[in-house]
C-alpha angles and dihedrals in degrees: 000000000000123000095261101053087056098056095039090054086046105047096044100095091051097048112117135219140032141300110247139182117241141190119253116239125250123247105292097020093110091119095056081051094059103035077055095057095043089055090051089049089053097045089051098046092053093043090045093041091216143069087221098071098050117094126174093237088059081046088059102048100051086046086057094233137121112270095241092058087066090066104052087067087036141031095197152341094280095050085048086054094050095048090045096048086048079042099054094033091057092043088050097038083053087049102048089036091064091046099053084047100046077071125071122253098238077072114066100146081053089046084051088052097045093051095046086055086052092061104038082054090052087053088047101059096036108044107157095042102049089057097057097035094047094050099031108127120209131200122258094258100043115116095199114121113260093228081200090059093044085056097049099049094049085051094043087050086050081051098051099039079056093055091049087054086063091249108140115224129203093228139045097265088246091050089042090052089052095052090059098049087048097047106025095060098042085054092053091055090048090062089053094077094031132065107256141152135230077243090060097048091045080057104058098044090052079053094039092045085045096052088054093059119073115230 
């Protein structure tokens, strides 16, 4: 029995979600097949809250598709992880990236801020996900994207855009990056088990962004 198999035979009483019909893609829509089964992926693992328990064959089936479908897009779960963390990182990147540049840029700590909403409302609206993702180690010799270390460096470049502009911080920009993902996204599932508001958590990241610049 191949590994796959296994964990497809172990995990399929935890597997989350329906069954659902789905319509077959026209010739050349192979790429809105496998961006559906990415975002399926994604919805599972959040609702599971481990990579152990996905399996391609649950993938499938809340895709609405054959198993065997799934692995002409992916060999195996680990080829599915990798294409879902460059998946997410580029659907986030783009996200934060408007924001900041919803924002002038004769404002870089605003375009900090912005972008730090942008990401607190990511984690909102995909709560699951965001604490396995976030989180999610990979071996040494792994290729997959570290979504953490997306996030970081997008934050570190915001830092250091704000230093050229002649703005002080507290804190080296790597170790000040590394301040906001920790604290931005705990904040966020703290919020999950107290009433809060969009306009709270817009608060805390204004206060967390101003203790980071020296006066």
């Amino acid at each position: 029995m191949t590994g796959e198999a296994r964990e497809s035979r172990a995990g399929a009483a935890r597997e989350p979600g329906p069954v659902r019909a789905r319509e077959r893609n026209r010739w050349g829509e192979g790429g809105r097949l496998r961006t559906e089964i990415l975002v399926a992926a994604g919805q599972m693992l959040g609702e599971l809250g481990a990579v152990e328990g996905l399996t391609l064959r649950g993938v499938a089936r809340r895709v609405g598709i054959a198993p065997a479908s799934i692995y002409a897009h992916f060999s195996d779960k680990s080829e599915l992880i990798g294409a879902l963390l460059e998946f997410e990182a580029h659907r986030l990147l783009d996200l934060v990236g408007r924001a900041g540049q919803a924002v002038d840029a004769s404002d870089p700590v605003g375009r900090l801020r912005a972008k730090l909403r942008a990401l607190c409302g990511y984690a909102l609206n995909n709560r699951g996900f965001t604490r396995v993702l976030l989180g999610l180690r990979m071996s040494e010799e792994s290729s997959h994207i570290n979504l953490s270390h997306t996030v970081i460096d997008e934050l570190r470049a915001s830092l250091e855009h704000c230093e050229r502009a002649g703005i002080r911080l507290r804190l080296p920009a790597e170790r000040a990056a590394l301040v906001l993902i920790t604290s931005a996204p705990g904040r966020v599932m703290l919020s999950y088990v107290i009433d809060d508001s969009d306009a709270d958590i817009a608060r805390f990241v204004d206060e967390l962004v101003s203790l980071l610049i020296a006066s």
